[in-house]
CSV table of C-alpha atoms and ligand atoms in Angstrom, one decimal:
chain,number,residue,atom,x,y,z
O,1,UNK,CA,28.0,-69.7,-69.4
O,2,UNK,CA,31.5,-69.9,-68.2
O,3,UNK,CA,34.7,-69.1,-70.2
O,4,UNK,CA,35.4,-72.7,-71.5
O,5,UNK,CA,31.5,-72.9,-72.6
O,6,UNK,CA,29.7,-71.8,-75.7
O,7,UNK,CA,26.9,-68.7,-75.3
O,8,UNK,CA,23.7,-69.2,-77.0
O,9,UNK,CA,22.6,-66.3,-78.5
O,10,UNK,CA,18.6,-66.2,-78.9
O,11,UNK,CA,17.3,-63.9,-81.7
O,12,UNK,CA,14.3,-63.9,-83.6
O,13,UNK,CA,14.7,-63.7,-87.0
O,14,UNK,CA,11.3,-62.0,-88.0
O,15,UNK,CA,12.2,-59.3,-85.6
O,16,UNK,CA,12.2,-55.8,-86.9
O,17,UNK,CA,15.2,-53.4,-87.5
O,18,UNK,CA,17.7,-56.6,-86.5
O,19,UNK,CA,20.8,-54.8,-87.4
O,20,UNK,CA,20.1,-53.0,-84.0
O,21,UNK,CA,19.8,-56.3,-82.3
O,22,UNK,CA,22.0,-56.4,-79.1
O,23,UNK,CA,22.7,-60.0,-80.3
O,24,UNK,CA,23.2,-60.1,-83.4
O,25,UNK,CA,25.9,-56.8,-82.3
O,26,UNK,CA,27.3,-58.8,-79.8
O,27,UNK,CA,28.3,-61.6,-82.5
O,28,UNK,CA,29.3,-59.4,-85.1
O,29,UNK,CA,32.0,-58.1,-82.5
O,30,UNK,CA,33.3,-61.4,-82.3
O,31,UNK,CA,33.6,-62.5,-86.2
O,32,UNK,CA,35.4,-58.8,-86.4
O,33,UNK,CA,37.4,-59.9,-83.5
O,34,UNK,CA,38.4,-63.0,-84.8
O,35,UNK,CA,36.4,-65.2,-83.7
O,36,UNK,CA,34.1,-67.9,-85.0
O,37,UNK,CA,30.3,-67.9,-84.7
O,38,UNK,CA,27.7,-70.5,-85.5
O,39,UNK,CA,24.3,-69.0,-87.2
O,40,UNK,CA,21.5,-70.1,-89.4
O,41,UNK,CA,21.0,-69.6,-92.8
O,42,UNK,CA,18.1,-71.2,-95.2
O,43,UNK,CA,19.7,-74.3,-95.8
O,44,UNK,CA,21.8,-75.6,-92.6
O,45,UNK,CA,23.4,-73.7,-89.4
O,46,UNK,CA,26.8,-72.2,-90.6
O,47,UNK,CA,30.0,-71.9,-88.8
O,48,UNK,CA,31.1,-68.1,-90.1
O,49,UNK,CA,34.4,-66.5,-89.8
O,50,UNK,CA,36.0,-63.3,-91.3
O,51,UNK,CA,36.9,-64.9,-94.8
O,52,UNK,CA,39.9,-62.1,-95.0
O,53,UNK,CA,41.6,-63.3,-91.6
O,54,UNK,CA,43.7,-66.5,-91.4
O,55,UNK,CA,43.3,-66.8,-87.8
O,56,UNK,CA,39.2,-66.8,-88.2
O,57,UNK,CA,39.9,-69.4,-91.1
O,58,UNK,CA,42.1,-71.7,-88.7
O,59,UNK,CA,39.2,-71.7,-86.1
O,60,UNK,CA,36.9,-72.6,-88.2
O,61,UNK,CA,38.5,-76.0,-89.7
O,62,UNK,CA,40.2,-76.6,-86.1
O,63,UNK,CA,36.5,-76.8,-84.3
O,64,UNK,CA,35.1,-79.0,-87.3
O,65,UNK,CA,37.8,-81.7,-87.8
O,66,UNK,CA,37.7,-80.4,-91.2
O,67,UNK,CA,40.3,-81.7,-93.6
O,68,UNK,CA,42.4,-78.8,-94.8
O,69,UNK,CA,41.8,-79.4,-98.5
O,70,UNK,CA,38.0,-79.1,-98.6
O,71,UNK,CA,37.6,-75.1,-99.5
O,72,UNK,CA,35.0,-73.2,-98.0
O,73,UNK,CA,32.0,-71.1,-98.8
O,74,UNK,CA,31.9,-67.1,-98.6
O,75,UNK,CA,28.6,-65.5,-97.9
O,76,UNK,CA,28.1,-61.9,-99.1
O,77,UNK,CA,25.4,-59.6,-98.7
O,78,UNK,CA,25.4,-57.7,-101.8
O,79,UNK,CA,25.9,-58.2,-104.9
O,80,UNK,CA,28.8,-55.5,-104.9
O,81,UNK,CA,30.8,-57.4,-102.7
O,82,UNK,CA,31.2,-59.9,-105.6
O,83,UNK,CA,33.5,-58.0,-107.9
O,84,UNK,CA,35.9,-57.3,-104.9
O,85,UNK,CA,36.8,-61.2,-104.7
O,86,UNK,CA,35.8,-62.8,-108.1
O,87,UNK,CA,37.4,-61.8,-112.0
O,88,UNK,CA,35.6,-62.9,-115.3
O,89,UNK,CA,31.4,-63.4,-114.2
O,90,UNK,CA,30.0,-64.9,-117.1
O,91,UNK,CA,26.5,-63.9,-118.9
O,92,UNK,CA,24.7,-67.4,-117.2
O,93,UNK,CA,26.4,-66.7,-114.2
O,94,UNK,CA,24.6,-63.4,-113.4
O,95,UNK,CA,21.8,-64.7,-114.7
O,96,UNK,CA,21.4,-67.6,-112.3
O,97,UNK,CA,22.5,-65.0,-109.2
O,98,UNK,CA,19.5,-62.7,-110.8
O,99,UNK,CA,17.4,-65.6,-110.6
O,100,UNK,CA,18.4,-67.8,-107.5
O,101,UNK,CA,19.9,-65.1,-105.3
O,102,UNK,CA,19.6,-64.6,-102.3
O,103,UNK,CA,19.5,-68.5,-101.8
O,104,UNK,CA,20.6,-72.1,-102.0
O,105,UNK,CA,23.0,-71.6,-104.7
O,106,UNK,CA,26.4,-70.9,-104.2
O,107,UNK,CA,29.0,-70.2,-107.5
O,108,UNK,CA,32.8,-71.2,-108.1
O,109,UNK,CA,34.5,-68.3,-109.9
O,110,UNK,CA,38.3,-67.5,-110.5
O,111,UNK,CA,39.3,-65.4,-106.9
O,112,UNK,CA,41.7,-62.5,-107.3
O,113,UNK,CA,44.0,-64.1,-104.3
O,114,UNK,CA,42.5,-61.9,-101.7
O,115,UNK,CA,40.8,-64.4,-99.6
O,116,UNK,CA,42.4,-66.1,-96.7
O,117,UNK,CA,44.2,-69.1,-98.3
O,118,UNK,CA,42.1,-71.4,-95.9
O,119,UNK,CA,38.6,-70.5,-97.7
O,120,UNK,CA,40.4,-71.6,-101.2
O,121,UNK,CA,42.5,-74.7,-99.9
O,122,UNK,CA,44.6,-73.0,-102.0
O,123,UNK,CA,42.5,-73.6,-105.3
O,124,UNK,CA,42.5,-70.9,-108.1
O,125,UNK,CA,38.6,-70.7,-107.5
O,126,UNK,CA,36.8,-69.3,-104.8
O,127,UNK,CA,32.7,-70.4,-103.8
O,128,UNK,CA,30.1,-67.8,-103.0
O,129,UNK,CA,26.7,-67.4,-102.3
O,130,UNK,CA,24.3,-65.0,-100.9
O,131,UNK,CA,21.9,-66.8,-98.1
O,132,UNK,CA,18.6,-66.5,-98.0
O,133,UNK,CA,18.3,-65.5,-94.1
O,134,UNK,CA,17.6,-62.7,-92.4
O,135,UNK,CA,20.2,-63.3,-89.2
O,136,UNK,CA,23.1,-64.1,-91.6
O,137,UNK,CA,22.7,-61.8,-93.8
O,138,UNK,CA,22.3,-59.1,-90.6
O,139,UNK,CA,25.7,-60.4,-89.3
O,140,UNK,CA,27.0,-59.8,-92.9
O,141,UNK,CA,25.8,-56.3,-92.9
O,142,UNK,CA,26.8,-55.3,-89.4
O,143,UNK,CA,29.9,-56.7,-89.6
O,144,UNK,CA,30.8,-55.3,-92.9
O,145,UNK,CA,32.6,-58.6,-94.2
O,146,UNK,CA,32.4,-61.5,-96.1
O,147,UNK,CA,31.9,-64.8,-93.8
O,148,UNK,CA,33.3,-67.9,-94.6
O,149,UNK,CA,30.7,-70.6,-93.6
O,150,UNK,CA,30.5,-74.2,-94.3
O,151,UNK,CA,28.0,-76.5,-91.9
O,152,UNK,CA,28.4,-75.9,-88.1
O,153,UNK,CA,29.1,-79.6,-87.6
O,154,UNK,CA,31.6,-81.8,-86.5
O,155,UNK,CA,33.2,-83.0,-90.1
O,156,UNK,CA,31.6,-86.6,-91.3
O,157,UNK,CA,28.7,-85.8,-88.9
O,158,UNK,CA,25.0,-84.7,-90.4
O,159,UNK,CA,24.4,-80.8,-91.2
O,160,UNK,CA,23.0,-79.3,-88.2
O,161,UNK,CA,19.3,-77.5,-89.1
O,162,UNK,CA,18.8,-76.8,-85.3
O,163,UNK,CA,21.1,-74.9,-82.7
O,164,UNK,CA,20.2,-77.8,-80.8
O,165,UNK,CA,22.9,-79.8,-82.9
O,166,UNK,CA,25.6,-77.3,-83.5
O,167,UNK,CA,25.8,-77.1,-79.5
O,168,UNK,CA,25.7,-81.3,-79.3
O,169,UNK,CA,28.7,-80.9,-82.1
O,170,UNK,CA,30.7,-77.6,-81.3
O,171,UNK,CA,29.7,-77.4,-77.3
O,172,UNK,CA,33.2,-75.8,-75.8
O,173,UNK,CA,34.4,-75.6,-79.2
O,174,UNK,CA,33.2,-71.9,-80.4
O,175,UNK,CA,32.5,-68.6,-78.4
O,176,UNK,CA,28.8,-68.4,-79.8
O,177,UNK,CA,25.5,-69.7,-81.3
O,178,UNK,CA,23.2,-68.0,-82.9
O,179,UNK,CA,19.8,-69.8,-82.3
O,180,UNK,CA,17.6,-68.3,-84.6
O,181,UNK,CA,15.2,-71.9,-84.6
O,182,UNK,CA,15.2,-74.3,-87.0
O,183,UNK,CA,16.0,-73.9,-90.8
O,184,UNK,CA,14.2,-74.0,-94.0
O,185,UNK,CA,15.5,-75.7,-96.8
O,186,UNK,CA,17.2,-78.0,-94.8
O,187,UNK,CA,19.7,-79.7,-97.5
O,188,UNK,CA,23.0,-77.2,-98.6
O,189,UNK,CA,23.0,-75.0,-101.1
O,190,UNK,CA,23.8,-76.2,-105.0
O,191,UNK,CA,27.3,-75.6,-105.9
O,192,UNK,CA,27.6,-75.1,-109.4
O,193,UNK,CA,31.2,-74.5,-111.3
O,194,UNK,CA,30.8,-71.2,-113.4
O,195,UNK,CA,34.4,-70.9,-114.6
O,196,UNK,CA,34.0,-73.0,-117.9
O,197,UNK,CA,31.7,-72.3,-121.2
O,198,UNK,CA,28.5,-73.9,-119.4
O,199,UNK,CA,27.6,-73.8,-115.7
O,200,UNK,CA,28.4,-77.6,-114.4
O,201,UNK,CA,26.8,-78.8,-111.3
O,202,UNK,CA,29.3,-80.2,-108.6
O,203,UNK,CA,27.3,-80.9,-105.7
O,204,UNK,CA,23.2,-81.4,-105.5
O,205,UNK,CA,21.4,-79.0,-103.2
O,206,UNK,CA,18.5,-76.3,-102.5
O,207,UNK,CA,18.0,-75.8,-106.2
O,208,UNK,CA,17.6,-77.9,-108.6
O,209,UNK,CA,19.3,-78.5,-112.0
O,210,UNK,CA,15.3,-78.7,-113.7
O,211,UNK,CA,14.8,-74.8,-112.1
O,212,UNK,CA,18.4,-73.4,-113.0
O,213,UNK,CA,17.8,-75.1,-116.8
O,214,UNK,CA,14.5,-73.0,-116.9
O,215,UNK,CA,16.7,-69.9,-116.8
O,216,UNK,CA,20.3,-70.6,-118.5
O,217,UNK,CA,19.2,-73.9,-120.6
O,218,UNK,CA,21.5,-76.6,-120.4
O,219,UNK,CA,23.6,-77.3,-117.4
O,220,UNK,CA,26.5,-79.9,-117.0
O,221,UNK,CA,26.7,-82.5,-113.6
O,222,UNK,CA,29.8,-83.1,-112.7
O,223,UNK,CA,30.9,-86.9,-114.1
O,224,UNK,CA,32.1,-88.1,-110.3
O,225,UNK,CA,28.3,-87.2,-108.9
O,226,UNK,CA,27.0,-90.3,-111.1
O,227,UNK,CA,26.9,-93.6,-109.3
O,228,UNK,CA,29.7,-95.7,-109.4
O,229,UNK,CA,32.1,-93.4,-111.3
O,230,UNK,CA,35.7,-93.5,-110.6
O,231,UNK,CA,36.0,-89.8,-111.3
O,232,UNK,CA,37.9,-87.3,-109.0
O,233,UNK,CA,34.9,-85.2,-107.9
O,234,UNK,CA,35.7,-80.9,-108.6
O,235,UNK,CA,34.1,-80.1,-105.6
O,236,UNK,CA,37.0,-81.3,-103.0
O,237,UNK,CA,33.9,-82.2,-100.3
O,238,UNK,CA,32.2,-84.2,-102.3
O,239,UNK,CA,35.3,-87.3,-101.8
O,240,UNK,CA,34.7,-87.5,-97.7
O,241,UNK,CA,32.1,-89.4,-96.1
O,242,UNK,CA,29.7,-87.2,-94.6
O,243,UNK,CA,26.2,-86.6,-92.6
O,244,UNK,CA,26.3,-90.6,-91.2
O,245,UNK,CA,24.6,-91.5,-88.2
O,246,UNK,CA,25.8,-93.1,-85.4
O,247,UNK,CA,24.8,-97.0,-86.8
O,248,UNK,CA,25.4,-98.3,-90.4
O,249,UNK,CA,22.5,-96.8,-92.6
O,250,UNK,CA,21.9,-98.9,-95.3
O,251,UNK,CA,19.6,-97.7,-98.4
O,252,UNK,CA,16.6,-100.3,-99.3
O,253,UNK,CA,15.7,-99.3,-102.9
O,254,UNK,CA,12.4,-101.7,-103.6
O,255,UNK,CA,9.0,-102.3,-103.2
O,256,UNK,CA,7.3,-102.3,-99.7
O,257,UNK,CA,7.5,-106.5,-99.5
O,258,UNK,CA,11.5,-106.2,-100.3
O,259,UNK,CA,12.0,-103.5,-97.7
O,260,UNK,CA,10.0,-105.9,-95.0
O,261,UNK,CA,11.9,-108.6,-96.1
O,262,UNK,CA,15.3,-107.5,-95.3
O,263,UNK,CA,14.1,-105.3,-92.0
O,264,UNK,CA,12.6,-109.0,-90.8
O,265,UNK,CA,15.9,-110.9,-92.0
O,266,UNK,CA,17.7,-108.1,-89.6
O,267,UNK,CA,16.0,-108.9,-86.7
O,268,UNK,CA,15.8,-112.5,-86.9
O,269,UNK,CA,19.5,-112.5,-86.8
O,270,UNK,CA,19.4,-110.7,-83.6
O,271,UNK,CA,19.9,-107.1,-85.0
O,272,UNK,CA,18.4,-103.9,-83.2
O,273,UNK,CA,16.5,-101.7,-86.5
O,274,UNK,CA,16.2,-98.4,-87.2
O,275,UNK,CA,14.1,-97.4,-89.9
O,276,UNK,CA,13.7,-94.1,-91.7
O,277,UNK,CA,10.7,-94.3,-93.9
O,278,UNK,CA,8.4,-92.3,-95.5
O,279,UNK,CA,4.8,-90.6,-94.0
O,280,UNK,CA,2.6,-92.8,-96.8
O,281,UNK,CA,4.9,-96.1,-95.5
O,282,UNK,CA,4.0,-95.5,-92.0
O,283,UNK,CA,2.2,-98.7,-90.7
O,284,UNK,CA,3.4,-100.4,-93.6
O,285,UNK,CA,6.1,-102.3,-91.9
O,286,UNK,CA,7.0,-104.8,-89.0
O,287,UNK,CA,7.7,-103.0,-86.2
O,288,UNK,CA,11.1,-102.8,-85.3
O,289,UNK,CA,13.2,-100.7,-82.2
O,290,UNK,CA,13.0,-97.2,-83.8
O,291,UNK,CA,10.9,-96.1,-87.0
O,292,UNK,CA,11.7,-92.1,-87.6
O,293,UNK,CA,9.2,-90.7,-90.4
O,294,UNK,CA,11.4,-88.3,-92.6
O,295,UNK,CA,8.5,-86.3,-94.7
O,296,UNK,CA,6.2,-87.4,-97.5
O,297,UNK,CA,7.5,-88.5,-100.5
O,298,UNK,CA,5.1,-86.5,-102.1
O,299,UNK,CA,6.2,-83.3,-100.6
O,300,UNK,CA,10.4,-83.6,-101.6
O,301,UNK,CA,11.2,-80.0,-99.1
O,302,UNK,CA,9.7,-82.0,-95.8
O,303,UNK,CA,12.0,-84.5,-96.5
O,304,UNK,CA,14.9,-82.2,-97.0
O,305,UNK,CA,13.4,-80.2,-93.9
O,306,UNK,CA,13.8,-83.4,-91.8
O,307,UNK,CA,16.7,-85.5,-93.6
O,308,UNK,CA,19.0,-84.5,-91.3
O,309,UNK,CA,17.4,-84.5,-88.2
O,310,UNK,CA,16.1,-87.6,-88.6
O,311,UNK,CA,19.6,-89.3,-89.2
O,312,UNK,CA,21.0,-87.5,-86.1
O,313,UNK,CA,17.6,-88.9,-84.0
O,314,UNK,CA,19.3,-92.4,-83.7
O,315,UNK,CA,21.2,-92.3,-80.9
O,316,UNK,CA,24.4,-93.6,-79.6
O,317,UNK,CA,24.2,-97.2,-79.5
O,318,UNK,CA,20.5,-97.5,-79.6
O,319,UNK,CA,20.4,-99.5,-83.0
O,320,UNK,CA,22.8,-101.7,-84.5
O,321,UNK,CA,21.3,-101.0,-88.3
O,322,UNK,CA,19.4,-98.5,-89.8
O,323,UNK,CA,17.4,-99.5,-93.0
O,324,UNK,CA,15.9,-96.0,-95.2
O,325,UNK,CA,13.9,-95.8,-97.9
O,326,UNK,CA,14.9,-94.3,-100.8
O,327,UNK,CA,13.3,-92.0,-104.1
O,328,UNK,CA,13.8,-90.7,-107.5
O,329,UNK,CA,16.5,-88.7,-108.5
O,330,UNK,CA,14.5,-86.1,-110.1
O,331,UNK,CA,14.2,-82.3,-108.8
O,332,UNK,CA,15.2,-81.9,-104.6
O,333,UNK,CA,14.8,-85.9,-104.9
O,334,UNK,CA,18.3,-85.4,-106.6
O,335,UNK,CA,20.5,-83.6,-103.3
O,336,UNK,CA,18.4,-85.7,-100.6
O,337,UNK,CA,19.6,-88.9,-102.2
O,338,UNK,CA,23.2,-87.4,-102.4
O,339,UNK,CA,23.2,-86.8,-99.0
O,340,UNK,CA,21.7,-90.3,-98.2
O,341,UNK,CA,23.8,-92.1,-100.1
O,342,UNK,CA,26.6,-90.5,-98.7
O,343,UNK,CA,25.6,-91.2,-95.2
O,344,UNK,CA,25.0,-94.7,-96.4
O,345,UNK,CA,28.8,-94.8,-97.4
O,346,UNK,CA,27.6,-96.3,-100.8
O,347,UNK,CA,25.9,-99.2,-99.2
O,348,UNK,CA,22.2,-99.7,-100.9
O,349,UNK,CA,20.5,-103.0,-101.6
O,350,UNK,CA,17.8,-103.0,-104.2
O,351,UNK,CA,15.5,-105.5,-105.1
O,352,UNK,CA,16.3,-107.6,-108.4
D,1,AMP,P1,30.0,-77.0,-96.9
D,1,AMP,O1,30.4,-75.6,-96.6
D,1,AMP,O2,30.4,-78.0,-95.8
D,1,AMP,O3,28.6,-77.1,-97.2
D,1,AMP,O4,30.8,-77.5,-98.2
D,1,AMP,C1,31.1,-76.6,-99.2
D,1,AMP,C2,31.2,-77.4,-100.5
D,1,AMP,O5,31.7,-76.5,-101.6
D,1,AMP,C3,32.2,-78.5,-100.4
D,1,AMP,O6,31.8,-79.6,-101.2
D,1,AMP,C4,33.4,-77.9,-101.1
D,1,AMP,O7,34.4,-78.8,-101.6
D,1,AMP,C5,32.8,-77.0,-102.2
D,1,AMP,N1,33.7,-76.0,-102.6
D,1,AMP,C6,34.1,-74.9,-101.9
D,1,AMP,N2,35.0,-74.2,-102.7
D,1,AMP,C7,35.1,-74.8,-103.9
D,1,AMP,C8,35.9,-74.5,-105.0
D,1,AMP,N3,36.7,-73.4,-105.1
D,1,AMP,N4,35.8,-75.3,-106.1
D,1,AMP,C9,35.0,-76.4,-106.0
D,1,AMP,N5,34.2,-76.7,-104.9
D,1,AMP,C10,34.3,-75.9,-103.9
D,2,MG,MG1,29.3,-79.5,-94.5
């Protein structure tokens, strides 16, 4: 690859004693260096920088278009590391790390102001998780600090679950990607306020509020999550438009004859559709430019697994409206229609 390019990095993530890995060394040189590295975790493909270094903190919101004031996450490796960053862990915050960690749960505590600035947009509170992934928790480990990741995408643009879409995003942008294949969970980790007397969720993700209740009882969602509210979300992220596809994406909440109804309405009018839908709608339909199956509704995780690969499937120009199902906000259902409604922009039709 030459010096203006990106190097792929290919390691398997099942492969044994990986801290030896001559790529995952060869990356953990460049986050101690400085530099900013793209690598997969369960939930999406990261963009990780040395949280302690301003210049690694820079990088990483210059390559994304990311607005300044949307703070980052910090991915440990150990529990230890915790108590170097964060003061005052409540009781139902350890126990949802004991129960949920490593994984798709990342906590806001009070910081003890020795993070780069950057990763705290300046905010009293810092957010931390510990993935769930072999490769970034090796690059942890080998380089010995914390890594400030959020998504390796271009800001507003979907999560990237392949290294496929961090290079279509970030291509000349950063030194490296890690390809380490696709990722699991496929929607980002829940971020859940722990600095008040009851955890309060602040954005939807890998786990759900029904699993954390099971171990801490009840938990709070923060009032801007709820549709229509006017609230100020806590979660800085949660204001910008995010993970929208390259046409309008409109949500069609109704039964099968609704949905056909307004896909049919499109094209008479001339339109070019896209439809996501569901496996059990398949066939269900009138055909229409592009149909792109995202999971069973039956089966929530293969719809998170393919939610955002199946928004970035529509190419440039190739539709001029893409219609998607919908599903109940229970369980995953809850952070996959988050993230749709999002890309949606708020715009959703539903049948009277
Ligand atoms: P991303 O890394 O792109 O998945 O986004 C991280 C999410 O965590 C965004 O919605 C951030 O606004 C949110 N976040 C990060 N730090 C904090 C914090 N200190 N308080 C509240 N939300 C935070
Ligand atoms: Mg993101």
């Amino acid at each position: 690859m030459d010096q203006h390019g990106t190097k792929l990095l290919t390691v398997d993530k099942n492969v044994e004693n990986i801290d030896e890995n001559r790529n995952i060394m060869l990356a953990a040189e460049q986050l101690l260096e400085g530099e900013v590295v793209a690598f997969p975790t369960e939930t999406v493909y990261g963009l990780g920088g040395n949280a302690l270094c301003n210049k690694a903190i820079h990088k990483i919101f210059q390559a994304k278009g990311r607005p300044s004031d949307n703070p980052l996450i910090v991915h440990i490796g150990e529990r230890s590391q915790l108590v170097k960053y964060v003061d005052n862990i409540p009781n139902y915050a350890t126990k949802l790390m004991d129960a949920f960690w490593p994984g798709p749960l990342t906590i806001v505590l009070t910081h003890k102001g020795n993070l780069s600035k950057g990763v705290t947009a300046n905010l009293p509170t810092v957010a931390i998780r510990m993935p769930d992934h072999p490769i970034a928790l090796a690059l942890i480990r080998v380089s010995g600090i914390p890594l400030a990741a959020p998504s390796a995408n271009t800001s507003g643009k979907p999560s990237p679950t392949k290294a496929e879409h961090v290079y279509e995003d970030l291509y000349g942008r950063i030194p490296v990607i890690v390809d380490g294949g696709p990722t699991g969970v496929g929607v980002e980790s829940t971020v859940v306020d722990c600095t008040g007397e009851v955890p309060v969720i602040l954005r939807p993700g890998g786990v759900t509020k029904e699993e954390m209740e099971e171990v801490v009882g009840k938990i709070e969602v923060d009032p801007a999550l709820m549709m229509e509210s006017a609230a100020t979300p806590k979660s800085p992220g949660m204001k910008y438009t995010h993970y929208a596809p390259t046409a309008p994406l409109i949500l069609v909440d109704g039964s099968e004859r609704f949905f056909n109804e307004i896909v049919k309405e499109a094209m008479a009018s001339g339109k070019r559709v896209g439809m996501l839908i569901f496996e059990e709608n398949k066939g269900r339909f009138s055909p229409v430019k592009k149909e792109v199956i995202m999971g069973s509704k039956e089966d929530l995780s293969s719809v998170a697994y393919a939610l955002y690969d199946s928004l970035r499937s529509f190419e440039e120009k190739e539709v001029d409206v893409i219609f998607s199902q919908v599903i109940p906000e229970k369980g995953l259902g809850t952070a996959i229609m988050n993230r749709l409604r999002k890309a949606a922009g708020g715009n959703i039709v539903s049948e009277a």
